[in-house]
């Protein structure tokens, strides 16, 4: 339980309680718990900011590598690019190019 609940529970059954002292004690407990919460929030905000910085740095590095890869790709002569090669013997069937359709063609 929280300190607040513990304090309220401790007051049960007591007589001749001073309302001003109770109010001051509850205010003090509240202030302590809020201070602890605020400190934890500040720590978490700092951790998040640090992680955001790391992510931004990695994103910049990825962008640099993508640009470098693109530049290297553009330096390849177009006649040597594997996607541009055409197979002259495309219709000729050999052991490496048999498809299921070839199995059912009539000879």
Short mmCIF file of N, CA, C and O in Angstrom, two decimals, residues 2-59:
data_model
loop_
_atom_site.label_atom_id
_atom_site.label_comp_id
_atom_site.label_asym_id
_atom_site.label_seq_id
_atom_site.Cartn_x
_atom_site.Cartn_y
_atom_site.Cartn_z
N UNK A 2 0.23 2.34 -0.36
CA UNK A 2 0.97 3.60 -0.37
C UNK A 2 1.07 4.18 1.03
O UNK A 2 0.36 3.78 1.96
N UNK A 3 1.92 5.14 1.16
CA UNK A 3 2.10 5.80 2.46
C UNK A 3 0.80 6.49 2.88
O UNK A 3 0.46 6.51 4.06
N UNK A 4 0.10 7.01 1.92
CA UNK A 4 -1.16 7.70 2.19
C UNK A 4 -2.17 6.75 2.84
O UNK A 4 -2.76 7.06 3.88
N UNK A 5 -2.35 5.58 2.24
CA UNK A 5 -3.28 4.58 2.78
C UNK A 5 -2.83 4.09 4.15
O UNK A 5 -3.66 3.89 5.05
N UNK A 6 -1.53 3.89 4.31
CA UNK A 6 -1.00 3.44 5.60
C UNK A 6 -1.28 4.48 6.69
O UNK A 6 -1.63 4.13 7.81
N UNK A 7 -1.12 5.75 6.37
CA UNK A 7 -1.36 6.81 7.36
C UNK A 7 -2.83 6.85 7.76
O UNK A 7 -3.16 6.94 8.94
N UNK A 8 -3.71 6.75 6.77
CA UNK A 8 -5.16 6.76 7.06
C UNK A 8 -5.52 5.56 7.93
O UNK A 8 -6.28 5.68 8.90
N UNK A 9 -4.98 4.40 7.62
CA UNK A 9 -5.26 3.19 8.39
C UNK A 9 -4.76 3.34 9.83
O UNK A 9 -5.41 2.89 10.78
N UNK A 10 -3.61 3.99 10.01
CA UNK A 10 -3.05 4.18 11.34
C UNK A 10 -3.91 5.12 12.19
O UNK A 10 -3.87 5.06 13.43
N UNK A 11 -4.71 5.96 11.56
CA UNK A 11 -5.56 6.90 12.31
C UNK A 11 -6.83 6.25 12.88
O UNK A 11 -7.46 6.82 13.76
N UNK A 12 -7.18 5.09 12.35
CA UNK A 12 -8.42 4.44 12.79
C UNK A 12 -8.35 4.09 14.28
O UNK A 12 -7.34 3.60 14.77
N UNK A 13 -9.42 4.40 15.00
CA UNK A 13 -9.52 4.06 16.41
C UNK A 13 -8.88 5.06 17.35
O UNK A 13 -9.01 4.94 18.57
N UNK A 14 -8.19 6.05 16.83
CA UNK A 14 -7.56 7.06 17.69
C UNK A 14 -8.58 8.15 18.02
O UNK A 14 -9.46 8.47 17.23
N UNK A 15 -8.42 8.73 19.19
CA UNK A 15 -9.30 9.80 19.63
C UNK A 15 -8.50 11.07 19.79
O UNK A 15 -7.27 11.05 19.89
N UNK A 16 -9.19 12.18 19.87
CA UNK A 16 -8.60 13.50 20.06
C UNK A 16 -7.55 13.81 18.99
O UNK A 16 -6.40 14.17 19.30
N UNK A 17 -7.90 13.62 17.73
CA UNK A 17 -6.99 13.89 16.62
C UNK A 17 -7.05 15.38 16.24
O UNK A 17 -8.12 15.98 16.22
N UNK A 18 -5.90 15.95 15.97
CA UNK A 18 -5.82 17.34 15.55
C UNK A 18 -5.96 17.40 14.02
O UNK A 18 -5.09 16.91 13.29
N UNK A 19 -7.05 17.98 13.51
CA UNK A 19 -7.28 18.01 12.06
C UNK A 19 -6.17 18.77 11.31
O UNK A 19 -5.82 18.40 10.19
N UNK A 20 -5.62 19.80 11.92
CA UNK A 20 -4.55 20.54 11.25
C UNK A 20 -3.29 19.70 11.11
O UNK A 20 -2.60 19.74 10.08
N UNK A 21 -2.96 18.91 12.13
CA UNK A 21 -1.80 18.02 12.06
C UNK A 21 -2.02 16.94 11.01
O UNK A 21 -1.12 16.61 10.23
N UNK A 22 -3.24 16.40 10.97
CA UNK A 22 -3.55 15.35 9.97
C UNK A 22 -3.44 15.94 8.57
O UNK A 22 -2.84 15.33 7.68
N UNK A 23 -3.99 17.13 8.39
CA UNK A 23 -3.92 17.76 7.07
C UNK A 23 -2.47 18.04 6.68
O UNK A 23 -2.08 17.81 5.53
N UNK A 24 -1.67 18.51 7.62
CA UNK A 24 -0.26 18.78 7.33
C UNK A 24 0.48 17.49 7.01
O UNK A 24 1.31 17.45 6.07
N UNK A 25 0.20 16.43 7.75
CA UNK A 25 0.86 15.14 7.48
C UNK A 25 0.46 14.60 6.11
O UNK A 25 1.30 14.10 5.35
N UNK A 26 -0.83 14.68 5.78
CA UNK A 26 -1.30 14.19 4.48
C UNK A 26 -0.69 15.02 3.35
O UNK A 26 -0.31 14.47 2.30
N UNK A 27 -0.58 16.32 3.55
CA UNK A 27 0.04 17.18 2.54
C UNK A 27 1.50 16.79 2.33
O UNK A 27 1.99 16.72 1.20
N UNK A 28 2.20 16.53 3.44
CA UNK A 28 3.61 16.13 3.35
C UNK A 28 3.76 14.80 2.61
O UNK A 28 4.64 14.65 1.75
N UNK A 29 2.90 13.85 2.94
CA UNK A 29 2.94 12.54 2.27
C UNK A 29 2.66 12.71 0.78
O UNK A 29 3.34 12.12 -0.08
N UNK A 30 1.65 13.49 0.47
CA UNK A 30 1.29 13.74 -0.93
C UNK A 30 2.46 14.37 -1.69
O UNK A 30 2.80 13.94 -2.79
N UNK A 31 3.09 15.38 -1.09
CA UNK A 31 4.21 16.06 -1.73
C UNK A 31 5.37 15.10 -1.97
O UNK A 31 6.00 15.13 -3.04
N UNK A 32 5.65 14.24 -0.99
CA UNK A 32 6.73 13.25 -1.16
C UNK A 32 6.44 12.29 -2.30
O UNK A 32 7.32 11.98 -3.11
N UNK A 33 5.19 11.79 -2.36
CA UNK A 33 4.85 10.82 -3.41
C UNK A 33 4.85 11.48 -4.79
O UNK A 33 5.30 10.87 -5.77
N UNK A 34 4.40 12.71 -4.87
CA UNK A 34 4.42 13.42 -6.16
C UNK A 34 5.86 13.69 -6.58
O UNK A 34 6.21 13.56 -7.75
N UNK A 35 6.72 14.05 -5.63
CA UNK A 35 8.12 14.29 -5.95
C UNK A 35 8.79 13.04 -6.48
O UNK A 35 9.56 13.08 -7.44
N UNK A 36 8.48 11.90 -5.88
CA UNK A 36 9.03 10.62 -6.34
C UNK A 36 8.54 10.31 -7.75
O UNK A 36 9.31 9.89 -8.62
N UNK A 37 7.25 10.54 -7.98
CA UNK A 37 6.67 10.29 -9.30
C UNK A 37 7.30 11.19 -10.34
O UNK A 37 7.66 10.74 -11.44
N UNK A 38 7.44 12.46 -10.01
CA UNK A 38 8.04 13.41 -10.96
C UNK A 38 9.48 13.05 -11.29
O UNK A 38 9.92 13.18 -12.43
N UNK A 39 10.22 12.58 -10.29
CA UNK A 39 11.61 12.18 -10.52
C UNK A 39 11.66 10.96 -11.45
O UNK A 39 12.50 10.89 -12.36
N UNK A 40 10.75 10.02 -11.25
CA UNK A 40 10.73 8.84 -12.11
C UNK A 40 10.35 9.22 -13.54
O UNK A 40 10.94 8.72 -14.51
N UNK A 41 9.40 10.12 -13.68
CA UNK A 41 9.00 10.58 -15.01
C UNK A 41 10.17 11.28 -15.70
O UNK A 41 10.41 11.07 -16.89
N UNK A 42 10.90 12.09 -14.95
CA UNK A 42 12.06 12.79 -15.53
C UNK A 42 13.11 11.79 -15.98
O UNK A 42 13.72 11.95 -17.06
N UNK A 43 13.36 10.74 -15.19
CA UNK A 43 14.32 9.71 -15.58
C UNK A 43 13.88 8.99 -16.85
O UNK A 43 14.69 8.74 -17.75
N UNK A 44 12.60 8.67 -16.92
CA UNK A 44 12.09 7.98 -18.11
C UNK A 44 12.14 8.88 -19.34
O UNK A 44 12.45 8.43 -20.44
N UNK A 45 11.84 10.16 -19.16
CA UNK A 45 11.94 11.10 -20.28
C UNK A 45 13.37 11.20 -20.78
O UNK A 45 13.60 11.27 -21.99
N UNK A 46 14.33 11.21 -19.86
CA UNK A 46 15.74 11.27 -20.26
C UNK A 46 16.14 10.00 -21.02
O UNK A 46 16.85 10.08 -22.04
N UNK A 47 15.67 8.84 -20.56
CA UNK A 47 15.99 7.58 -21.25
C UNK A 47 15.38 7.55 -22.65
O UNK A 47 16.02 7.11 -23.61
N UNK A 48 14.16 8.04 -22.77
CA UNK A 48 13.49 8.08 -24.07
C UNK A 48 14.22 9.03 -25.01
O UNK A 48 14.43 8.72 -26.20
N UNK A 49 14.63 10.18 -24.50
CA UNK A 49 15.36 11.15 -25.33
C UNK A 49 16.68 10.55 -25.82
O UNK A 49 17.07 10.75 -26.98
N UNK A 50 17.36 9.81 -24.95
CA UNK A 50 18.62 9.18 -25.34
C UNK A 50 18.39 8.13 -26.43
O UNK A 50 19.13 8.07 -27.41
N UNK A 51 17.33 7.33 -26.27
CA UNK A 51 17.02 6.32 -27.29
C UNK A 51 16.62 6.98 -28.60
O UNK A 51 16.98 6.49 -29.68
N UNK A 52 15.88 8.08 -28.54
CA UNK A 52 15.50 8.79 -29.76
C UNK A 52 16.74 9.31 -30.50
O UNK A 52 16.79 9.28 -31.72
N UNK A 53 17.73 9.76 -29.74
CA UNK A 53 18.97 10.22 -30.35
C UNK A 53 19.70 9.08 -31.04
O UNK A 53 20.19 9.24 -32.17
N UNK A 54 19.74 7.93 -30.39
CA UNK A 54 20.39 6.76 -30.99
C UNK A 54 19.66 6.34 -32.27
O UNK A 54 20.29 6.05 -33.29
N UNK A 55 18.33 6.33 -32.23
CA UNK A 55 17.55 5.94 -33.41
C UNK A 55 17.78 6.93 -34.54
O UNK A 55 17.96 6.53 -35.70
N UNK A 56 17.80 8.23 -34.24
CA UNK A 56 18.04 9.24 -35.27
C UNK A 56 19.42 9.07 -35.89
O UNK A 56 19.59 9.19 -37.11
N UNK A 57 20.42 8.76 -35.07
CA UNK A 57 21.77 8.54 -35.58
C UNK A 57 21.80 7.33 -36.51
O UNK A 57 22.42 7.37 -37.58
N UNK A 58 21.13 6.25 -36.11
CA UNK A 58 21.09 5.05 -36.94
C UNK A 58 20.35 5.32 -38.26
O UNK A 58 20.75 4.83 -39.31
N UNK A 59 19.27 6.10 -38.20
CA UNK A 59 18.53 6.44 -39.42
C UNK A 59 19.41 7.22 -40.39
O UNK A 59 19.36 6.99 -41.60
#
